[in-house]
């Protein structure tokens, strides 16, 4: 799992991270707002202009979102961000990590101990591992990490998303391997942003399921834990950035196109013909596949440029003129118009003090 850039580092064009919708920003603040925290101060600590909360199309960079999460943790002394039945003091996750890393020979044991650790706390998340033999002869045996989040007051399903993402990322970090999920099941109904779930999990997602669960090949539970204390200390220093990283796990044609376009920055972006050739398909086939996924080459390119621009503007280290040129716009005014169409705001509103 890659480390996030430093707060004021210039944008990394090699693997542009997806920006975070303002919905998630508002959801992450819901508990703090209920408890009377100063929301404006929290946003300022994360370098997020408070005015963006009122802009439906607004987005923030992953670094800003990680800083906001940390600010809410510290302000409430609660890693559940005011959404649980009781606060979970800051440092609880770190202690769970220490307990797991030092005493677990394999992933099965690590997940069991992690679940047992959280059961010591009345307000902690509840999860356990289930193993199930395959019903079909040609299928793999399944393992499920099942979550019980019924005690949480979480109308936005923010903790359900966070808990599953954190468990998936942390488990993969323990064994130094991405865990390919067979599917993800959610007990809540499909949210408006359900299309982003493929990018978070890289697997089919179902909603209104009996329980919330991550499902994967049972053989993965036998993989050894390969991390040690030194690696854990580095991992925790980067938290919550690494833990909440919105890695692009998408397996769709759109995700493949985005990755290829992102790898070309800050140089000239390839055109559809070049991308199709690198994917070993015709341009017509690529367009049909993207259309079947409800998108297009132009839309993917615009979303990528939007996300890179948001991250770059938030650092305050790149001028609007230079950024417009790097993203392939003929002049800054064209970039201004495009950015306002993407986010509902002018680029300057995303700069520090803007």
mmCIF file of C-alpha atoms in Angstrom, residues 106-308:
data_model
loop_
_atom_site.group_PDB
_atom_site.id
_atom_site.type_symbol
_atom_site.label_atom_id
_atom_site.label_comp_id
_atom_site.label_asym_id
_atom_site.label_seq_id
_atom_site.Cartn_x
_atom_site.Cartn_y
_atom_site.Cartn_z
ATOM 1 C CA UNK A 106 -1.326 -16.360 9.517
ATOM 2 C CA UNK A 107 -4.133 -14.105 8.352
ATOM 3 C CA UNK A 108 -6.832 -16.302 9.895
ATOM 4 C CA UNK A 109 -5.321 -15.860 13.346
ATOM 5 C CA UNK A 110 -4.762 -12.140 12.772
ATOM 6 C CA UNK A 111 -8.399 -11.500 11.861
ATOM 7 C CA UNK A 112 -9.649 -13.621 14.762
ATOM 8 C CA UNK A 113 -7.460 -11.711 17.212
ATOM 9 C CA UNK A 114 -8.437 -8.366 15.720
ATOM 10 C CA UNK A 115 -12.100 -9.200 16.187
ATOM 11 C CA UNK A 116 -11.496 -10.425 19.735
ATOM 12 C CA UNK A 117 -9.578 -7.253 20.552
ATOM 13 C CA UNK A 118 -12.439 -4.970 19.499
ATOM 14 C CA UNK A 119 -14.952 -7.050 21.430
ATOM 15 C CA UNK A 120 -13.205 -5.863 24.590
ATOM 16 C CA UNK A 121 -14.689 -2.403 23.983
ATOM 17 C CA UNK A 122 -18.449 -1.835 24.362
ATOM 18 C CA UNK A 123 -18.510 0.632 21.490
ATOM 19 C CA UNK A 124 -16.089 -1.131 19.181
ATOM 20 C CA UNK A 125 -16.882 -2.510 15.725
ATOM 21 C CA UNK A 126 -17.882 -6.174 15.660
ATOM 22 C CA UNK A 127 -16.519 -8.550 13.043
ATOM 23 C CA UNK A 128 -15.639 -12.223 12.784
ATOM 24 C CA UNK A 129 -14.417 -14.742 10.203
ATOM 25 C CA UNK A 130 -16.624 -17.452 8.727
ATOM 26 C CA UNK A 131 -15.369 -20.273 6.500
ATOM 27 C CA UNK A 132 -17.664 -22.036 4.075
ATOM 28 C CA UNK A 133 -16.982 -24.955 1.709
ATOM 29 C CA UNK A 134 -17.886 -24.354 -1.913
ATOM 30 C CA UNK A 135 -21.286 -25.625 -3.050
ATOM 31 C CA UNK A 136 -20.322 -25.909 -6.713
ATOM 32 C CA UNK A 137 -17.628 -28.407 -7.621
ATOM 33 C CA UNK A 138 -15.619 -25.892 -9.663
ATOM 34 C CA UNK A 139 -15.818 -23.065 -7.098
ATOM 35 C CA UNK A 140 -13.338 -22.120 -4.388
ATOM 36 C CA UNK A 141 -14.080 -22.457 -0.696
ATOM 37 C CA UNK A 142 -15.146 -19.073 0.653
ATOM 38 C CA UNK A 143 -14.106 -17.017 3.645
ATOM 39 C CA UNK A 144 -16.179 -14.114 4.897
ATOM 40 C CA UNK A 145 -15.318 -11.286 7.242
ATOM 41 C CA UNK A 146 -18.761 -10.481 8.633
ATOM 42 C CA UNK A 147 -19.468 -7.111 10.260
ATOM 43 C CA UNK A 148 -22.141 -6.212 12.786
ATOM 44 C CA UNK A 149 -22.523 -2.439 12.715
ATOM 45 C CA UNK A 150 -26.100 -2.319 13.971
ATOM 46 C CA UNK A 151 -25.140 -0.371 17.111
ATOM 47 C CA UNK A 152 -23.819 2.561 15.072
ATOM 48 C CA UNK A 153 -25.894 5.677 14.382
ATOM 49 C CA UNK A 154 -24.683 5.924 10.810
ATOM 50 C CA UNK A 155 -27.403 7.109 8.401
ATOM 51 C CA UNK A 156 -24.849 7.791 5.650
ATOM 52 C CA UNK A 157 -23.357 4.262 5.976
ATOM 53 C CA UNK A 158 -19.993 5.969 6.331
ATOM 54 C CA UNK A 159 -18.713 3.560 8.985
ATOM 55 C CA UNK A 160 -19.874 0.546 6.985
ATOM 56 C CA UNK A 161 -17.779 1.741 4.063
ATOM 57 C CA UNK A 162 -14.840 2.698 6.294
ATOM 58 C CA UNK A 163 -14.848 -0.558 8.278
ATOM 59 C CA UNK A 164 -14.860 -2.756 5.193
ATOM 60 C CA UNK A 165 -12.213 -0.688 3.404
ATOM 61 C CA UNK A 166 -9.941 -0.607 6.466
ATOM 62 C CA UNK A 167 -10.299 -4.358 7.053
ATOM 63 C CA UNK A 168 -9.534 -5.112 3.413
ATOM 64 C CA UNK A 169 -6.520 -2.785 3.237
ATOM 65 C CA UNK A 170 -5.104 -3.872 6.602
ATOM 66 C CA UNK A 171 -5.479 -7.578 5.849
ATOM 67 C CA UNK A 172 -3.698 -7.133 2.524
ATOM 68 C CA UNK A 173 -0.943 -5.143 4.226
ATOM 69 C CA UNK A 174 -0.414 -7.919 6.788
ATOM 70 C CA UNK A 175 0.293 -10.535 4.119
ATOM 71 C CA UNK A 176 1.918 -8.068 1.670
ATOM 72 C CA UNK A 177 -0.538 -8.970 -1.037
ATOM 73 C CA UNK A 178 -3.679 -7.467 -2.451
ATOM 74 C CA UNK A 179 -6.640 -9.635 -1.505
ATOM 75 C CA UNK A 180 -8.911 -10.200 -4.489
ATOM 76 C CA UNK A 181 -12.474 -10.079 -3.237
ATOM 77 C CA UNK A 182 -15.088 -12.375 -4.696
ATOM 78 C CA UNK A 183 -17.831 -9.953 -3.729
ATOM 79 C CA UNK A 184 -18.851 -7.470 -1.044
ATOM 80 C CA UNK A 185 -22.260 -7.575 0.611
ATOM 81 C CA UNK A 186 -23.889 -4.621 2.365
ATOM 82 C CA UNK A 187 -26.942 -4.670 4.578
ATOM 83 C CA UNK A 188 -27.772 -1.090 3.635
ATOM 84 C CA UNK A 189 -29.538 -0.075 0.394
ATOM 85 C CA UNK A 190 -27.517 1.071 -2.592
ATOM 86 C CA UNK A 191 -26.358 4.673 -2.032
ATOM 87 C CA UNK A 192 -26.283 7.317 -4.724
ATOM 88 C CA UNK A 193 -22.517 6.930 -5.033
ATOM 89 C CA UNK A 194 -22.693 3.126 -5.464
ATOM 90 C CA UNK A 195 -20.776 3.355 -8.750
ATOM 91 C CA UNK A 196 -17.656 4.260 -6.739
ATOM 92 C CA UNK A 197 -17.777 0.935 -4.912
ATOM 93 C CA UNK A 198 -16.105 -0.944 -7.778
ATOM 94 C CA UNK A 199 -13.158 1.414 -7.429
ATOM 95 C CA UNK A 200 -12.978 0.816 -3.670
ATOM 96 C CA UNK A 201 -13.251 -2.957 -3.736
ATOM 97 C CA UNK A 202 -12.703 -4.152 -7.305
ATOM 98 C CA UNK A 203 -15.477 -6.711 -6.872
ATOM 99 C CA UNK A 204 -19.227 -7.047 -7.388
ATOM 100 C CA UNK A 205 -21.214 -5.390 -4.587
ATOM 101 C CA UNK A 206 -24.723 -6.281 -3.479
ATOM 102 C CA UNK A 207 -27.037 -4.285 -1.229
ATOM 103 C CA UNK A 208 -29.841 -5.033 1.236
ATOM 104 C CA UNK A 209 -28.001 -8.244 2.087
ATOM 105 C CA UNK A 210 -28.669 -10.015 5.416
ATOM 106 C CA UNK A 211 -25.228 -8.920 6.660
ATOM 107 C CA UNK A 212 -22.316 -6.743 5.651
ATOM 108 C CA UNK A 213 -19.377 -8.928 4.636
ATOM 109 C CA UNK A 214 -16.178 -9.180 2.616
ATOM 110 C CA UNK A 215 -16.045 -12.475 0.684
ATOM 111 C CA UNK A 216 -12.831 -14.013 -0.707
ATOM 112 C CA UNK A 217 -11.020 -17.307 -1.344
ATOM 113 C CA UNK A 218 -10.616 -19.239 1.898
ATOM 114 C CA UNK A 219 -7.021 -20.169 0.997
ATOM 115 C CA UNK A 220 -6.030 -16.553 1.634
ATOM 116 C CA UNK A 221 -6.565 -17.133 5.378
ATOM 117 C CA UNK A 222 -3.594 -19.494 5.377
ATOM 118 C CA UNK A 223 -1.178 -16.836 4.086
ATOM 119 C CA UNK A 224 1.496 -15.940 6.644
ATOM 120 C CA UNK A 225 1.670 -12.544 8.313
ATOM 121 C CA UNK A 226 4.810 -10.969 6.842
ATOM 122 C CA UNK A 227 4.920 -7.594 8.582
ATOM 123 C CA UNK A 228 6.976 -6.766 11.658
ATOM 124 C CA UNK A 229 7.093 -4.003 14.261
ATOM 125 C CA UNK A 230 9.318 -1.716 12.198
ATOM 126 C CA UNK A 231 6.934 -1.910 9.252
ATOM 127 C CA UNK A 232 3.976 -1.390 11.564
ATOM 128 C CA UNK A 233 5.452 1.783 13.052
ATOM 129 C CA UNK A 234 5.900 3.217 9.551
ATOM 130 C CA UNK A 235 2.355 2.157 8.635
ATOM 131 C CA UNK A 236 0.896 3.866 11.691
ATOM 132 C CA UNK A 237 2.903 7.045 11.115
ATOM 133 C CA UNK A 238 1.153 7.374 7.771
ATOM 134 C CA UNK A 239 -2.297 6.667 9.230
ATOM 135 C CA UNK A 240 -4.994 7.421 8.445
ATOM 136 C CA UNK A 241 -3.766 8.071 4.904
ATOM 137 C CA UNK A 242 -2.665 4.520 4.131
ATOM 138 C CA UNK A 243 -5.582 2.965 6.003
ATOM 139 C CA UNK A 244 -8.232 4.996 4.193
ATOM 140 C CA UNK A 245 -6.423 5.131 0.858
ATOM 141 C CA UNK A 246 -8.923 5.179 -2.001
ATOM 142 C CA UNK A 247 -6.903 2.841 -4.178
ATOM 143 C CA UNK A 248 -8.305 2.275 -7.640
ATOM 144 C CA UNK A 249 -9.123 -1.435 -7.620
ATOM 145 C CA UNK A 250 -11.458 -1.124 -10.577
ATOM 146 C CA UNK A 251 -11.296 -3.986 -13.058
ATOM 147 C CA UNK A 252 -13.457 -2.271 -15.653
ATOM 148 C CA UNK A 253 -12.407 -0.886 -19.018
ATOM 149 C CA UNK A 254 -12.876 2.607 -17.564
ATOM 150 C CA UNK A 255 -10.412 1.879 -14.744
ATOM 151 C CA UNK A 256 -7.852 0.515 -17.213
ATOM 152 C CA UNK A 257 -8.160 3.632 -19.368
ATOM 153 C CA UNK A 258 -7.795 5.896 -16.345
ATOM 154 C CA UNK A 259 -4.615 4.130 -15.232
ATOM 155 C CA UNK A 260 -3.051 4.415 -18.681
ATOM 156 C CA UNK A 261 -3.937 8.094 -18.949
ATOM 157 C CA UNK A 262 -2.616 8.774 -15.448
ATOM 158 C CA UNK A 263 0.708 7.152 -16.246
ATOM 159 C CA UNK A 264 1.233 9.642 -19.073
ATOM 160 C CA UNK A 265 1.055 12.762 -16.896
ATOM 161 C CA UNK A 266 2.577 15.368 -16.816
ATOM 162 C CA UNK A 267 3.399 14.641 -20.470
ATOM 163 C CA UNK A 268 0.862 14.597 -23.264
ATOM 164 C CA UNK A 269 -2.102 12.311 -22.662
ATOM 165 C CA UNK A 270 -2.483 9.571 -25.278
ATOM 166 C CA UNK A 271 -5.498 9.706 -27.570
ATOM 167 C CA UNK A 272 -8.146 6.949 -27.842
ATOM 168 C CA UNK A 273 -6.230 5.219 -30.652
ATOM 169 C CA UNK A 274 -3.079 4.955 -28.551
ATOM 170 C CA UNK A 275 -4.949 3.714 -25.468
ATOM 171 C CA UNK A 276 -6.866 1.125 -27.491
ATOM 172 C CA UNK A 277 -3.591 -0.151 -28.986
ATOM 173 C CA UNK A 278 -2.054 -0.524 -25.518
ATOM 174 C CA UNK A 279 -5.125 -2.486 -24.426
ATOM 175 C CA UNK A 280 -4.900 -4.638 -27.559
ATOM 176 C CA UNK A 281 -8.405 -3.759 -28.768
ATOM 177 C CA UNK A 282 -9.808 -1.647 -31.573
ATOM 178 C CA UNK A 283 -10.982 1.900 -30.935
ATOM 179 C CA UNK A 284 -14.531 0.831 -31.720
ATOM 180 C CA UNK A 285 -14.366 -2.009 -29.182
ATOM 181 C CA UNK A 286 -12.973 0.308 -26.523
ATOM 182 C CA UNK A 287 -15.749 2.820 -27.126
ATOM 183 C CA UNK A 288 -18.410 0.101 -26.942
ATOM 184 C CA UNK A 289 -17.008 -1.206 -23.659
ATOM 185 C CA UNK A 290 -16.888 2.254 -22.129
ATOM 186 C CA UNK A 291 -20.415 3.020 -23.333
ATOM 187 C CA UNK A 292 -21.639 -0.234 -21.769
ATOM 188 C CA UNK A 293 -20.161 0.995 -18.472
ATOM 189 C CA UNK A 294 -21.966 4.305 -18.830
ATOM 190 C CA UNK A 295 -18.912 6.420 -19.603
ATOM 191 C CA UNK A 296 -16.639 7.603 -22.411
ATOM 192 C CA UNK A 297 -12.994 8.342 -23.100
ATOM 193 C CA UNK A 298 -13.602 12.088 -22.773
ATOM 194 C CA UNK A 299 -15.407 11.690 -19.455
ATOM 195 C CA UNK A 300 -12.632 9.553 -17.999
ATOM 196 C CA UNK A 301 -10.016 12.043 -19.141
ATOM 197 C CA UNK A 302 -11.952 14.927 -17.606
ATOM 198 C CA UNK A 303 -12.392 13.076 -14.285
ATOM 199 C CA UNK A 304 -8.676 12.340 -14.182
ATOM 200 C CA UNK A 305 -7.754 15.948 -14.900
ATOM 201 C CA UNK A 306 -10.275 17.086 -12.270
ATOM 202 C CA UNK A 307 -8.721 14.853 -9.592
ATOM 203 C CA UNK A 308 -5.156 15.877 -10.444
#
